[in-house]
Amino acid sequence: MNCLNCCVLPAGEQDARGRSHEIDVMLKRDIQSNKRLLRIMLTGTCECGISAFLRLVRLNNKEEFSHNELLEFREAIYENVIQGMQVLIQERTMFGTPWQNPANEVNEILVRSVEICGMHIEPCTFQHYVSAIVTLWKDFGIQETYKRRSEFQLCESVQYFINNIHRIGQLNYLPSSLDILYAHKSTKSIEDHYFVLEDMSFMISDVGDLFFRKPKLSHYFNDITFLLFIASSIEFDHIRIEDDCTNSLVESLIMFETTVNNKHFFNTSIILFLNKSDLLEEKVRNGDIRKDFPEFQGDPHRLENVQAFLVQCFRQRLIHSQMLFHHFTTTVNKQNIWFVFHDVKATIMQLNLKRTILI
């Protein structure tokens, strides 16, 4: 049986194509009338929420995702869930945490047996693992391991998807807008995205961490108007899985410093998104930033103090006089696109004011 036969095409797909065509017409008109196209480079660290921001842009433009795109997101979500549980199982073993229910050894074997790489996951295939994943998630061994997730690399959306796994595990499941925002899909190449907001036309170049890893690409960014850097606000006690010793916030700061101080961005305004602020509140209540950053001064359990410290960590990495706007955001906050819009307008107003003074 082909599981896709259970899926129904979304009613808004035709509207999505119409909206996309409308935006293309507006952009073409702006370019032909020599109206400036504002170009934003979007970059940041892994798992910081870059992809979610771009999906917010599309949703803000009232662009529905096509049926094929929904199928791709569905498969990505299946992978996020299975890989997330595989990571938790592996780390539970490393920590030496016993199973609360010894019968979960069978569920462990079942979930471990899934080889995601090169595998196409249909709803009927994923449904086969739902019961095992739910049972494992409820086990004390997995819950204790999850509490220590800052010690290893785990997709933050795992909890959201497992909490919704009975809906996601239905044969006729297609991702909701919120599911799409939480889904993790890595950036493998530079992608340009166009959108119009009020009277402004934008092009966002999504480069992920490619700019940091491949400096030879820097020539591509000569005409960048704004730089949007996204980092996770909760990574001050995380360790990079690649070398098991580098602090993840330090890595983000190095990437930020290397990027913003590149010669191509001397006159570029910087917009800094410190993402996952909802999770930061929980971490501040239960953790102590001074363990990893002894230079922190203030109350480590006061959110405002920790936020101010994080902003200062990034701000002091600037060696030029670029304008820096910062926002504490959540991955699925629909206001994120408006933060960018208002920062862009503020920059233009300041530049116009400077020109007026000079005149």
CSV table of N, CA and C in Angstrom, one decimal, residues 52-145:
chain,number,residue,atom,x,y,z
A,52,ALA,N,13.9,28.3,10.1
A,52,ALA,CA,12.6,28.7,10.6
A,52,ALA,C,12.3,30.1,10.3
A,53,PHE,N,13.3,31.0,10.3
A,53,PHE,CA,13.1,32.4,10.0
A,53,PHE,C,12.6,32.6,8.5
A,54,LEU,N,13.3,31.8,7.6
A,54,LEU,CA,12.9,31.9,6.2
A,54,LEU,C,11.5,31.4,6.0
A,55,ARG,N,11.1,30.4,6.7
A,55,ARG,CA,9.7,29.9,6.6
A,55,ARG,C,8.7,30.9,7.2
A,56,LEU,N,9.1,31.6,8.2
A,56,LEU,CA,8.3,32.7,8.7
A,56,LEU,C,8.1,33.8,7.7
A,57,VAL,N,9.1,34.1,6.9
A,57,VAL,CA,9.0,35.0,5.8
A,57,VAL,C,7.9,34.6,4.8
A,58,ARG,N,8.0,33.3,4.5
A,58,ARG,CA,7.0,32.8,3.5
A,58,ARG,C,5.6,32.9,4.1
A,59,LEU,N,5.4,32.5,5.3
A,59,LEU,CA,4.1,32.6,6.0
A,59,LEU,C,3.6,34.0,6.1
A,60,ASN,N,4.5,34.9,6.4
A,60,ASN,CA,4.2,36.3,6.5
A,60,ASN,C,3.7,36.8,5.1
A,61,ASN,N,4.2,36.3,4.0
A,61,ASN,CA,3.8,36.7,2.7
A,61,ASN,C,2.5,35.9,2.3
A,62,LYS,N,2.0,35.1,3.2
A,62,LYS,CA,0.8,34.3,2.9
A,62,LYS,C,1.1,33.3,1.8
A,63,GLU,N,2.3,32.9,1.7
A,63,GLU,CA,2.7,31.9,0.7
A,63,GLU,C,2.5,30.5,1.3
A,64,GLU,N,1.5,29.7,0.8
A,64,GLU,CA,1.4,28.4,1.3
A,64,GLU,C,2.5,27.5,0.7
A,65,PHE,N,2.8,26.4,1.5
A,65,PHE,CA,3.8,25.5,1.0
A,65,PHE,C,3.1,24.5,0.0
A,66,SER,N,3.8,24.1,-1.0
A,66,SER,CA,3.2,23.2,-2.0
A,66,SER,C,3.1,21.8,-1.4
A,67,HIS,N,2.3,21.0,-2.0
A,67,HIS,CA,2.2,19.6,-1.5
A,67,HIS,C,3.5,18.9,-1.5
A,68,ASN,N,4.3,19.0,-2.5
A,68,ASN,CA,5.6,18.3,-2.5
A,68,ASN,C,6.5,18.8,-1.4
A,69,GLU,N,6.4,20.1,-1.1
A,69,GLU,CA,7.2,20.7,0.0
A,69,GLU,C,6.7,20.1,1.3
A,70,LEU,N,5.4,20.0,1.5
A,70,LEU,CA,4.9,19.4,2.7
A,70,LEU,C,5.4,18.0,2.9
A,71,LEU,N,5.5,17.2,1.8
A,71,LEU,CA,6.0,15.8,1.9
A,71,LEU,C,7.4,15.8,2.3
A,72,GLU,N,8.2,16.8,1.8
A,72,GLU,CA,9.6,16.9,2.2
A,72,GLU,C,9.8,17.2,3.7
A,73,PHE,N,8.9,18.2,4.1
A,73,PHE,CA,9.0,18.5,5.6
A,73,PHE,C,8.5,17.3,6.4
A,74,ARG,N,7.5,16.6,6.0
A,74,ARG,CA,7.1,15.5,6.7
A,74,ARG,C,8.2,14.5,6.9
A,75,GLU,N,8.9,14.2,5.8
A,75,GLU,CA,10.0,13.2,6.0
A,75,GLU,C,11.1,13.8,6.9
A,76,ALA,N,11.4,15.1,6.8
A,76,ALA,CA,12.4,15.7,7.7
A,76,ALA,C,12.0,15.6,9.2
A,77,ILE,N,10.7,15.7,9.4
A,77,ILE,CA,10.2,15.6,10.8
A,77,ILE,C,10.3,14.2,11.3
A,78,TYR,N,10.0,13.2,10.4
A,78,TYR,CA,10.2,11.8,10.8
A,78,TYR,C,11.7,11.6,11.2
A,79,GLU,N,12.6,12.1,10.4
A,79,GLU,CA,14.0,12.0,10.6
A,79,GLU,C,14.4,12.6,11.9
A,80,ASN,N,13.9,13.8,12.2
A,80,ASN,CA,14.2,14.6,13.4
A,80,ASN,C,13.8,13.7,14.6
A,81,VAL,N,12.6,13.1,14.6
A,81,VAL,CA,12.1,12.3,15.7
A,81,VAL,C,13.0,11.1,15.9
A,82,ILE,N,13.2,10.3,14.9
A,82,ILE,CA,14.0,9.0,15.0
A,82,ILE,C,15.4,9.3,15.4
A,83,GLN,N,16.1,10.3,14.7
A,83,GLN,CA,17.5,10.6,15.0
A,83,GLN,C,17.6,11.1,16.4
A,84,GLY,N,16.6,12.0,16.8
A,84,GLY,CA,16.6,12.5,18.2
A,84,GLY,C,16.6,11.4,19.2
A,85,MET,N,15.7,10.4,19.0
A,85,MET,CA,15.6,9.3,20.0
A,85,MET,C,16.9,8.5,19.9
A,86,GLN,N,17.4,8.3,18.8
A,86,GLN,CA,18.7,7.5,18.7
A,86,GLN,C,19.8,8.2,19.4
A,87,VAL,N,19.9,9.5,19.4
A,87,VAL,CA,20.9,10.3,20.1
A,87,VAL,C,20.7,10.1,21.6
A,88,LEU,N,19.4,10.2,22.1
A,88,LEU,CA,19.1,10.0,23.5
A,88,LEU,C,19.4,8.6,24.0
A,89,ILE,N,19.2,7.6,23.2
A,89,ILE,CA,19.5,6.3,23.5
A,89,ILE,C,21.0,6.1,23.7
A,90,GLN,N,21.7,6.6,22.7
A,90,GLN,CA,23.2,6.5,22.7
A,90,GLN,C,23.8,7.2,24.0
A,91,GLU,N,23.3,8.4,24.2
A,91,GLU,CA,23.8,9.2,25.4
A,91,GLU,C,23.4,8.5,26.7
A,92,ARG,N,22.3,7.9,26.8
A,92,ARG,CA,21.9,7.2,28.0
A,92,ARG,C,22.9,6.1,28.3
A,93,THR,N,23.3,5.4,27.3
A,93,THR,CA,24.3,4.4,27.4
A,93,THR,C,25.6,5.0,27.9
A,94,MET,N,26.0,6.1,27.3
A,94,MET,CA,27.3,6.8,27.7
A,94,MET,C,27.2,7.2,29.1
A,95,PHE,N,26.1,7.7,29.6
A,95,PHE,CA,26.0,8.2,30.9
A,95,PHE,C,25.8,7.1,31.9
A,96,GLY,N,25.5,5.9,31.4
A,96,GLY,CA,25.3,4.7,32.3
A,96,GLY,C,24.0,4.8,33.1
A,97,THR,N,23.0,5.5,32.6
A,97,THR,CA,21.7,5.6,33.2
A,97,THR,C,20.9,4.3,32.8
A,98,PRO,N,20.4,3.6,33.9
A,98,PRO,CA,19.7,2.4,33.6
A,98,PRO,C,18.3,2.6,33.0
A,99,TRP,N,17.7,1.6,32.4
A,99,TRP,CA,16.3,1.7,32.0
A,99,TRP,C,15.4,1.6,33.2
A,100,GLN,N,14.4,2.4,33.3
A,100,GLN,CA,13.4,2.2,34.4
A,100,GLN,C,12.7,0.9,34.1
A,101,ASN,N,12.3,0.7,32.8
A,101,ASN,CA,11.6,-0.5,32.4
A,101,ASN,C,12.6,-1.4,31.5
A,102,PRO,N,13.1,-2.5,32.1
A,102,PRO,CA,14.0,-3.3,31.3
A,102,PRO,C,13.5,-3.8,29.9
A,103,ALA,N,12.1,-3.8,29.8
A,103,ALA,CA,11.5,-4.2,28.5
A,103,ALA,C,11.9,-3.2,27.4
A,104,ASN,N,12.3,-2.0,27.8
A,104,ASN,CA,12.6,-1.0,26.8
A,104,ASN,C,13.9,-1.4,26.0
A,105,GLU,N,14.6,-2.4,26.4
A,105,GLU,CA,15.8,-2.8,25.7
A,105,GLU,C,15.3,-3.3,24.3
A,106,VAL,N,14.1,-3.9,24.2
A,106,VAL,CA,13.6,-4.3,22.9
A,106,VAL,C,13.3,-3.1,22.0
A,107,ASN,N,12.6,-2.1,22.6
A,107,ASN,CA,12.3,-0.8,21.9
A,107,ASN,C,13.6,-0.1,21.5
A,108,GLU,N,14.6,-0.2,22.3
A,108,GLU,CA,15.9,0.4,22.0
A,108,GLU,C,16.5,-0.2,20.7
A,109,ILE,N,16.5,-1.5,20.6
A,109,ILE,CA,17.0,-2.3,19.5
A,109,ILE,C,16.2,-1.9,18.2
A,110,LEU,N,14.9,-1.8,18.4
A,110,LEU,CA,14.1,-1.4,17.2
A,110,LEU,C,14.4,0.0,16.7
A,111,VAL,N,14.5,1.0,17.6
A,111,VAL,CA,14.8,2.3,17.1
A,111,VAL,C,16.3,2.5,16.6
A,112,ARG,N,17.2,1.8,17.3
A,112,ARG,CA,18.6,1.8,16.8
A,112,ARG,C,18.7,1.2,15.4
A,113,SER,N,17.9,0.3,15.1
A,113,SER,CA,18.0,-0.4,13.8
A,113,SER,C,17.7,0.4,12.6
A,114,VAL,N,17.1,1.6,12.8
A,114,VAL,CA,16.7,2.5,11.7
A,114,VAL,C,17.9,3.2,11.1
A,115,GLU,N,18.2,3.0,9.8
A,115,GLU,CA,19.3,3.7,9.2
A,115,GLU,C,18.7,4.8,8.3
A,116,ILE,N,18.8,6.0,8.9
A,116,ILE,CA,18.1,7.2,8.2
A,116,ILE,C,18.8,7.5,6.9
A,117,CYS,N,20.1,7.4,6.8
A,117,CYS,CA,20.8,7.9,5.6
A,117,CYS,C,20.4,7.1,4.4
A,118,GLY,N,19.9,7.8,3.4
A,118,GLY,CA,19.4,7.2,2.2
A,118,GLY,C,18.1,6.5,2.2
A,119,MET,N,17.4,6.6,3.4
A,119,MET,CA,16.1,5.9,3.6
A,119,MET,C,15.0,6.8,3.3
A,120,HIS,N,14.0,6.4,2.5
A,120,HIS,CA,12.8,7.2,2.3
A,120,HIS,C,11.7,6.7,3.3
A,121,ILE,N,11.3,7.6,4.2
A,121,ILE,CA,10.3,7.2,5.2
A,121,ILE,C,8.9,7.6,4.8
A,122,GLU,N,8.1,6.6,4.7
A,122,GLU,CA,6.6,6.8,4.4
A,122,GLU,C,5.9,6.8,5.8
A,123,PRO,N,4.7,7.4,5.8
A,123,PRO,CA,3.9,7.4,7.0
A,123,PRO,C,3.7,6.0,7.6
A,124,CYS,N,3.5,5.0,6.8
A,124,CYS,CA,3.3,3.6,7.3
A,124,CYS,C,4.5,3.1,7.9
A,125,THR,N,5.7,3.5,7.4
A,125,THR,CA,7.0,3.1,7.9
A,125,THR,C,7.2,3.7,9.3
A,126,PHE,N,7.0,5.0,9.4
A,126,PHE,CA,7.2,5.8,10.6
A,126,PHE,C,6.2,5.3,11.7
A,127,GLN,N,5.0,4.9,11.3
A,127,GLN,CA,4.0,4.4,12.3
A,127,GLN,C,4.5,3.2,13.0
A,128,HIS,N,5.3,2.4,12.4
A,128,HIS,CA,5.9,1.2,13.0
A,128,HIS,C,6.7,1.5,14.2
A,129,TYR,N,7.3,2.7,14.3
A,129,TYR,CA,8.2,3.1,15.4
A,129,TYR,C,7.5,3.9,16.5
A,130,VAL,N,6.3,4.4,16.2
A,130,VAL,CA,5.6,5.4,17.1
A,130,VAL,C,5.5,4.8,18.5
A,131,SER,N,5.0,3.6,18.7
A,131,SER,CA,4.8,3.1,20.0
A,131,SER,C,6.1,2.9,20.8
A,132,ALA,N,7.1,2.5,20.1
A,132,ALA,CA,8.4,2.3,20.8
A,132,ALA,C,9.0,3.7,21.2
A,133,ILE,N,8.9,4.7,20.4
A,133,ILE,CA,9.4,6.0,20.7
A,133,ILE,C,8.7,6.6,21.9
A,134,VAL,N,7.3,6.5,21.9
A,134,VAL,CA,6.5,7.0,23.0
A,134,VAL,C,6.9,6.3,24.3
A,135,THR,N,7.1,5.0,24.3
A,135,THR,CA,7.4,4.2,25.5
A,135,THR,C,8.8,4.6,26.0
A,136,LEU,N,9.8,4.7,25.1
A,136,LEU,CA,11.1,5.1,25.4
A,136,LEU,C,11.2,6.5,26.0
A,137,TRP,N,10.4,7.5,25.4
A,137,TRP,CA,10.4,8.8,25.9
A,137,TRP,C,9.9,8.9,27.3
A,138,LYS,N,9.0,8.1,27.7
A,138,LYS,CA,8.4,8.1,29.1
A,138,LYS,C,9.3,7.5,30.1
A,139,ASP,N,10.3,6.7,29.6
A,139,ASP,CA,11.2,6.0,30.6
A,139,ASP,C,12.1,7.0,31.3
A,140,PHE,N,12.3,6.7,32.6
A,140,PHE,CA,13.2,7.5,33.4
A,140,PHE,C,14.6,7.7,32.8
A,141,GLY,N,15.1,6.6,32.2
A,141,GLY,CA,16.4,6.7,31.6
A,141,GLY,C,16.6,7.7,30.5
A,142,ILE,N,15.6,7.9,29.7
A,142,ILE,CA,15.6,8.9,28.6
A,142,ILE,C,15.3,10.2,29.2
A,143,GLN,N,14.4,10.4,30.1
A,143,GLN,CA,14.1,11.7,30.7
A,143,GLN,C,15.3,12.2,31.5
A,144,GLU,N,16.0,11.4,32.2
A,144,GLU,CA,17.3,11.9,32.9
A,144,GLU,C,18.3,12.3,31.9
A,145,THR,N,18.4,11.5,30.8
A,145,THR,CA,19.4,11.9,29.7
A,145,THR,C,19.0,13.2,29.1
